[in-house]
mmCIF file of C-alpha atoms in Angstrom:
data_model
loop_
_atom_site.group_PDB
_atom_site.id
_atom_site.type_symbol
_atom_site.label_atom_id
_atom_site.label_comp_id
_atom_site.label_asym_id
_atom_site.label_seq_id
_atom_site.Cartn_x
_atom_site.Cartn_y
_atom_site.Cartn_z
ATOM 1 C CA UNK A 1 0.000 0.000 0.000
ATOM 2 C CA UNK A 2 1.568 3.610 -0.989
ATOM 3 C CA UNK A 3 2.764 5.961 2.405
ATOM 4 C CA UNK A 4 -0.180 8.283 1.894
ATOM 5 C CA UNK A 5 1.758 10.738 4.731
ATOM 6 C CA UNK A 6 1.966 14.391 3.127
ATOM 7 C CA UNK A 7 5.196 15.303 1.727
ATOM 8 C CA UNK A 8 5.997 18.497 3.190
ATOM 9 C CA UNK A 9 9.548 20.802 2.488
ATOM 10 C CA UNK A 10 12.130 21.643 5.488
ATOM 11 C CA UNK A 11 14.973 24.135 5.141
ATOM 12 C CA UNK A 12 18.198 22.540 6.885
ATOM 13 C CA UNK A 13 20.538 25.898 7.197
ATOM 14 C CA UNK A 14 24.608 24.933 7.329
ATOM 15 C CA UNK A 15 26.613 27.790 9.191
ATOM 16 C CA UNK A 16 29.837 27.596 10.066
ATOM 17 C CA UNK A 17 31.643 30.451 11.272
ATOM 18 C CA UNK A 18 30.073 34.178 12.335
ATOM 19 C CA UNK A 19 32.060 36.685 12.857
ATOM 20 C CA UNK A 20 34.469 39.293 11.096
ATOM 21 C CA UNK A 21 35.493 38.179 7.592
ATOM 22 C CA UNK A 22 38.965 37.512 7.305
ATOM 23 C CA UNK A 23 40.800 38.186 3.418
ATOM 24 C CA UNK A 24 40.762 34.021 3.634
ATOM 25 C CA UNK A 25 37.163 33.752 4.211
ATOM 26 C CA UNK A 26 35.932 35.907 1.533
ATOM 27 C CA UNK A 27 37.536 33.435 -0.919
ATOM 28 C CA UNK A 28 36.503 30.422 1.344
ATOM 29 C CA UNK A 29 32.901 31.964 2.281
ATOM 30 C CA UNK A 30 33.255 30.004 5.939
ATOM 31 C CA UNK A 31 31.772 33.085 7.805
ATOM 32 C CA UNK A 32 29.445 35.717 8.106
ATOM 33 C CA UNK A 33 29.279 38.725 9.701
ATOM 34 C CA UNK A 34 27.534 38.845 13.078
ATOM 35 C CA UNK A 35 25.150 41.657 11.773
ATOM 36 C CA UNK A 36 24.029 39.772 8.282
ATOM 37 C CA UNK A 37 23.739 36.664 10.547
ATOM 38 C CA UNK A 38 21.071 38.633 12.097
ATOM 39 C CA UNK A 39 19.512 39.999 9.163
ATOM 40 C CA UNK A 40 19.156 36.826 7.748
ATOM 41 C CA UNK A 41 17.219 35.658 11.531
ATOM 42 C CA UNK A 42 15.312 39.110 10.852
ATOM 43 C CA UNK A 43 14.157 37.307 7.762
ATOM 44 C CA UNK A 44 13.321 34.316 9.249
ATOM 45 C CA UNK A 45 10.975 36.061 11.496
ATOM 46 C CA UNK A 46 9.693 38.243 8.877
ATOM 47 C CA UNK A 47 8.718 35.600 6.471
ATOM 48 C CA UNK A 48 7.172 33.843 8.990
ATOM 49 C CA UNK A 49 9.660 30.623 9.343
ATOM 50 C CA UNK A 50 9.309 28.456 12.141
ATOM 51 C CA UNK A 51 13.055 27.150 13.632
ATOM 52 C CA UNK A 52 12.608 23.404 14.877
ATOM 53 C CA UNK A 53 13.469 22.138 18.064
ATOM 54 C CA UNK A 54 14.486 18.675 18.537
ATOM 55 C CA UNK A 55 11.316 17.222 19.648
ATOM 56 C CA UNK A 56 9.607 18.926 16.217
ATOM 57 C CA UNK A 57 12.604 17.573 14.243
ATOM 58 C CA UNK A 58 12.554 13.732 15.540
ATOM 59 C CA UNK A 59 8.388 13.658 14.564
ATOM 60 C CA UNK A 60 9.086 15.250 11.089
ATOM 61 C CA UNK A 61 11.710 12.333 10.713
ATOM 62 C CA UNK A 62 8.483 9.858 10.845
ATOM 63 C CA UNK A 63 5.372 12.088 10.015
ATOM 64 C CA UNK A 64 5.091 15.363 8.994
ATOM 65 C CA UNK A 65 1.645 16.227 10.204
ATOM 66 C CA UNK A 66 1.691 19.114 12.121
ATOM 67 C CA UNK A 67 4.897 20.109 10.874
ATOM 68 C CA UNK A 68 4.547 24.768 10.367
ATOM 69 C CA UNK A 69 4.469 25.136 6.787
ATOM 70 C CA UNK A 70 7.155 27.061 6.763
ATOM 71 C CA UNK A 71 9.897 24.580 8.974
ATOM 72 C CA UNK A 72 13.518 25.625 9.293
ATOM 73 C CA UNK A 73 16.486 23.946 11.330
ATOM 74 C CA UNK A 74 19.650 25.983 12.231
ATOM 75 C CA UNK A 75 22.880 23.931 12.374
ATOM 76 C CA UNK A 76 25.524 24.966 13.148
ATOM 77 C CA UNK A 77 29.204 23.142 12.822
ATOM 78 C CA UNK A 78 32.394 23.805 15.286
ATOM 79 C CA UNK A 79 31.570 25.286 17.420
ATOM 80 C CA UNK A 80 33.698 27.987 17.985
ATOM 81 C CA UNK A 81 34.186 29.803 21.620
ATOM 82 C CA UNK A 82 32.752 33.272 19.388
ATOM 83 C CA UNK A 83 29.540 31.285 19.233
ATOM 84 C CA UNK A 84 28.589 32.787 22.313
ATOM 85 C CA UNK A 85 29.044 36.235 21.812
ATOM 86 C CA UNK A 86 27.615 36.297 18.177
ATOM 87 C CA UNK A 87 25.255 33.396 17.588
ATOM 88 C CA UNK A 88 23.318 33.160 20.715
ATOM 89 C CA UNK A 89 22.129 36.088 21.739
ATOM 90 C CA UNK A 90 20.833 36.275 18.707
ATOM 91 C CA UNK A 91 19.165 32.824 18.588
ATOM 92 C CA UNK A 92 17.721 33.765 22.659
ATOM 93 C CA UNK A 93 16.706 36.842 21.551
ATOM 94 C CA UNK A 94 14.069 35.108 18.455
ATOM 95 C CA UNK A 95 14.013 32.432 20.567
ATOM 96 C CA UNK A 96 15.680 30.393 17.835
ATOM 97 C CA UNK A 97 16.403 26.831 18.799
ATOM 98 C CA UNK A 98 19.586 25.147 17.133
ATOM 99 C CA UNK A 99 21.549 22.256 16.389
ATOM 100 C CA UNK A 100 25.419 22.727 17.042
ATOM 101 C CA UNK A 101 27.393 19.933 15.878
ATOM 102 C CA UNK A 102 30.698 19.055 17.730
ATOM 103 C CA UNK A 103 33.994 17.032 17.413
ATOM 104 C CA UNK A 104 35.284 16.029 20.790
ATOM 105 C CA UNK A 105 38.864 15.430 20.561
ATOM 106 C CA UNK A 106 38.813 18.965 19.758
ATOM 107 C CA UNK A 107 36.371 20.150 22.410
ATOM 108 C CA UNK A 108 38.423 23.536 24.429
ATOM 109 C CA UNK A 109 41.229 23.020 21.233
ATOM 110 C CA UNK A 110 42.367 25.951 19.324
ATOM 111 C CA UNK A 111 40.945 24.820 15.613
ATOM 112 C CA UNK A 112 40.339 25.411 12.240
ATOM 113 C CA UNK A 113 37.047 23.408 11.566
ATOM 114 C CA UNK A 114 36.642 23.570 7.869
ATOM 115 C CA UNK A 115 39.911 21.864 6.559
ATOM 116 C CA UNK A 116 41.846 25.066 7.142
ATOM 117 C CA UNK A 117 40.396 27.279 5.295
ATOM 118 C CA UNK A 118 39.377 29.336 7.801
ATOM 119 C CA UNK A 119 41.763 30.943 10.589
ATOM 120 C CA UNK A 120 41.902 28.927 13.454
ATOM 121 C CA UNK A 121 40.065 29.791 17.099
ATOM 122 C CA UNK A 122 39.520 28.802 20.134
ATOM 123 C CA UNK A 123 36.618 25.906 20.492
ATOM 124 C CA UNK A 124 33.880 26.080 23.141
ATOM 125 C CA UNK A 125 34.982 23.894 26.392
ATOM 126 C CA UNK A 126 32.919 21.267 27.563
ATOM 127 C CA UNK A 127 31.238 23.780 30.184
ATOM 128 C CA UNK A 128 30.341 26.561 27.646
ATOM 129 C CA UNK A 129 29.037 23.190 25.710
ATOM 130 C CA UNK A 130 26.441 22.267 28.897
ATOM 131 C CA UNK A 131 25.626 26.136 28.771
ATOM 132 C CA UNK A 132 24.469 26.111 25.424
ATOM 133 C CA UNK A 133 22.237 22.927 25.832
ATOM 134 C CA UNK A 134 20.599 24.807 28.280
ATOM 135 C CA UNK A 135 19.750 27.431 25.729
ATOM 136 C CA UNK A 136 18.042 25.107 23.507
ATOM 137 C CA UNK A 137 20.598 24.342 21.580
ATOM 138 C CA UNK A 138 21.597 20.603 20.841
ATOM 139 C CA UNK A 139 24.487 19.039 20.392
ATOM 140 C CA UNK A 140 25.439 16.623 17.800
ATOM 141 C CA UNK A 141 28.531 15.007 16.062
ATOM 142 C CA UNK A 142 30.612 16.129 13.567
ATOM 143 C CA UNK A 143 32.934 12.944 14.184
ATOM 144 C CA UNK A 144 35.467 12.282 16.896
ATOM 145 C CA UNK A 145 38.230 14.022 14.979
ATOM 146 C CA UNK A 146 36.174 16.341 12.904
ATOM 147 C CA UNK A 147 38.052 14.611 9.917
ATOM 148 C CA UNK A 148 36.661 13.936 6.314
ATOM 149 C CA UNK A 149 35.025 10.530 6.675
ATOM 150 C CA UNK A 150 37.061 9.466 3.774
ATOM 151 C CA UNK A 151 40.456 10.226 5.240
ATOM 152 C CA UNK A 152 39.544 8.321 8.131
ATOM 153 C CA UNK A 153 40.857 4.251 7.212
ATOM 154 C CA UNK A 154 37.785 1.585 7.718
ATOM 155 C CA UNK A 155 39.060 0.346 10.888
ATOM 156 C CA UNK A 156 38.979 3.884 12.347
ATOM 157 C CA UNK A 157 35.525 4.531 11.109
ATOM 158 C CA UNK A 158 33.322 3.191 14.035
ATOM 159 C CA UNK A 159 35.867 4.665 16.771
ATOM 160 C CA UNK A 160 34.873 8.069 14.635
ATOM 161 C CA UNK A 161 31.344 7.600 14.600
ATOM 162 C CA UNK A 162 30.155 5.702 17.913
ATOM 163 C CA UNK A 163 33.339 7.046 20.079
ATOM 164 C CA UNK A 164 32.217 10.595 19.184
ATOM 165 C CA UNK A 165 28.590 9.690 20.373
ATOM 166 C CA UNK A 166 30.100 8.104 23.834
ATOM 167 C CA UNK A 167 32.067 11.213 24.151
ATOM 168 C CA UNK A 168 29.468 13.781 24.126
ATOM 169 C CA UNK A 169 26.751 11.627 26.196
ATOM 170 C CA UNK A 170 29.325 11.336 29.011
ATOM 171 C CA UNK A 171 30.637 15.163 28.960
ATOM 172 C CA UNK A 172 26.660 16.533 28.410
ATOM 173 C CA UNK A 173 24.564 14.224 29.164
ATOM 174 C CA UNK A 174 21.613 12.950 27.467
ATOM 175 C CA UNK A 175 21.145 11.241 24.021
ATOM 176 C CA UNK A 176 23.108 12.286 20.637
ATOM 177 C CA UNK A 177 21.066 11.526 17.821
ATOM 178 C CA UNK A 178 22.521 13.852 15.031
ATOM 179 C CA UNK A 179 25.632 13.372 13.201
ATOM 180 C CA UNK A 180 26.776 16.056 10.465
ATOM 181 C CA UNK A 181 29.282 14.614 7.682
ATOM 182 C CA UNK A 182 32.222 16.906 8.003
ATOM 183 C CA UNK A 183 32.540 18.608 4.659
ATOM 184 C CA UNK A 184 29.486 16.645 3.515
ATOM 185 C CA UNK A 185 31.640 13.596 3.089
ATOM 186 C CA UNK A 186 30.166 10.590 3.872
ATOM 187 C CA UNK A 187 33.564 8.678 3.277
ATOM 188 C CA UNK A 188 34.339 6.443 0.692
ATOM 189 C CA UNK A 189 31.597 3.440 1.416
ATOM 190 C CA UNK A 190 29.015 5.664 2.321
ATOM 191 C CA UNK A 191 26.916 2.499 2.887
ATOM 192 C CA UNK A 192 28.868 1.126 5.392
ATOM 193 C CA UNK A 193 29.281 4.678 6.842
ATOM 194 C CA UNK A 194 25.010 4.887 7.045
ATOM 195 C CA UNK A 195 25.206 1.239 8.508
ATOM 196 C CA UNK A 196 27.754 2.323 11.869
ATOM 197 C CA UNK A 197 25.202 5.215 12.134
ATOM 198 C CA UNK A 198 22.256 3.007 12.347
ATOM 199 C CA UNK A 199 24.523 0.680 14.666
ATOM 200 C CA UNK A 200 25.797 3.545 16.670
ATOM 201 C CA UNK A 201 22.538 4.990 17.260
ATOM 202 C CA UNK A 202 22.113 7.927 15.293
ATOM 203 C CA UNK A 203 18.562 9.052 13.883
ATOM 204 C CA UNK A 204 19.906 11.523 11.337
ATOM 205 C CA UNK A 205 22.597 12.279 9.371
ATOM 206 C CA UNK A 206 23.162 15.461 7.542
ATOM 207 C CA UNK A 207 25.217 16.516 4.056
ATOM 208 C CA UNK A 208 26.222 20.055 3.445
ATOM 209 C CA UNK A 209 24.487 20.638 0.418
ATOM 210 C CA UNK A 210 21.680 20.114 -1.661
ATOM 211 C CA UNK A 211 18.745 22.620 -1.418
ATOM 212 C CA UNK A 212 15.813 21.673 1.058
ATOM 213 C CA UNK A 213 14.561 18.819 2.393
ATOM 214 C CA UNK A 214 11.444 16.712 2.168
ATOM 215 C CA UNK A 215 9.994 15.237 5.396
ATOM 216 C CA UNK A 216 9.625 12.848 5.917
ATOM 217 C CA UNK A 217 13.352 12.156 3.930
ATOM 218 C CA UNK A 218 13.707 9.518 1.714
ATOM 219 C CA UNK A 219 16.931 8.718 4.234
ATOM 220 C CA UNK A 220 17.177 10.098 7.046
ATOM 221 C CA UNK A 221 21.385 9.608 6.938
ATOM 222 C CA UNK A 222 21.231 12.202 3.582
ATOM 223 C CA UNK A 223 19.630 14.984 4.527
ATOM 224 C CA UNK A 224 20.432 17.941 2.425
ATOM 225 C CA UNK A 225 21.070 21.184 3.459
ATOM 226 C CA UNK A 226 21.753 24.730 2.633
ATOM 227 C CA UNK A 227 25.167 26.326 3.054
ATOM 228 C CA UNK A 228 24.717 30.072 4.241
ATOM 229 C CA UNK A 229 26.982 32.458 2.896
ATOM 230 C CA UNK A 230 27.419 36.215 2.966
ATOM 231 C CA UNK A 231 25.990 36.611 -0.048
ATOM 232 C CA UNK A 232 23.383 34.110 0.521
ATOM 233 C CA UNK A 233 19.451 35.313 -0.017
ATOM 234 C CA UNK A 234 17.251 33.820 1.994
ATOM 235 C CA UNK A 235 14.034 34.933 0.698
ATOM 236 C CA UNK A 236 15.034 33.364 -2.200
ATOM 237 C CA UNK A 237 16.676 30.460 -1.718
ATOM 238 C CA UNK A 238 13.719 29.075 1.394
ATOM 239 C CA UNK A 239 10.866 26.882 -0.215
ATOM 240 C CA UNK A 240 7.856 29.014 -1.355
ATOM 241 C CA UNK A 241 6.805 32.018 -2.149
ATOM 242 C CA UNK A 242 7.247 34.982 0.747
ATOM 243 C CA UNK A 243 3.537 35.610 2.012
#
């Protein structure tokens, strides 16, 4: 019998870095300026998009009834220590909730995230990390290392994926059911990488690209997303037309 369930449309935003643009980043577009970071939450609000929380994101994995019309998850990847001068008050003061995805051998490092191409900073420590949860933000993985999946060797792969899931649930607490592909690579099986998710318990598993999302996904371990920019419009690139 065909899944009669509505298909509905989710924007999944990707930022990485906000802050002051360095003469690297405006080739490498890894950040944003705190103020068009919240322009582009201005727009949000404006246009009438609804940020999920988790609890609204784990039913739109299975149905999307009820689901706003106009969904949108923030996700963040790093995160850097700056995240809590520019990013949350920002997200507190909409009321945004957040996904902020986290590698935890690097957890209170000094780190470039994005394959250096972006200066390196200081990363949050694990107690700015409990802070943030508190500010309905939630934490997920961006792998143990933070490495591409597929420079990571097949017997390191599980230690990546379920070793950065142990991690996090012993510093914070609570379950970690979100895992970003650094880069968007899913490594060089990507089959067997979706498999140590499953495994590993994981519920979602999100690229860096592709546009927006329909919920519920076709897989729920290749969920596309949009990669914010400077530059990038939001009232154009979001599902729909403005109302």
């Amino acid at each position: 019998m065909p899944d009669e369930r509505p298909a509905r449309r989710l924007a999944v935003l990707r930022y990485r870095k906000i802050g002051p643009l360095t003469e690297e980043d405006w080739l490498t577009t890894t950040a944003i300026p705190e103020e068009r970071f919240r322009s582009q939450m201005g727009t949000l609000r404006r246009h009438r998009w609804i940020p999920l929380g988790m609890e609204e994101f784990r039913a739109a994995l299975e149905n999307p009834v009820g689901l706003p019309e106009r969904a949108v998850l923030l996700t963040f990847e790093g995160v850097y220590r700056s995240f809590l001068e520019r990013v949350l008050p920002n997200l507190v003061r909409y009321r945004y909730p957040a996904v902020a995805f986290v590698a935890p051998d690097i957890v209170g490092e000094t780190a470039s995230i994005h394959g250096g191409m972006d200066e390196p900073e200081p990363i949050c420590d694990w107690d700015d990390l409990r802070s943030l949860r508190s500010e309905m933000v939630t934490i997920g993985s961006l792998g143990r290392t933070g490495r591409s999946l597929s420079d990571i060797g097949p017997s390191d792969l599980e230690s990546e994926i379920t070793g950065s899931k142990g991690r996090l649930q012993k510093e914070l607490g609570g379950e970690v059911e979100l895992f970003a592909y650094p880069e968007g690579d899913p490594g060089e099986d990507p089959d067997r990488t979706v498999r140590t998710l499953r495994v590993a318990g994981y519920r979602a598993a999100f690229l860096a690209d592709g546009g927006p999302a329909s919920v519920p996904p076709e897989n729920p371990f290749s969920i596309p997303r949009i990669s914010m920019s400077p530059g990038t419009d939001l009232a154009k690139v979001l599902p729909g037309d403005p109302p």
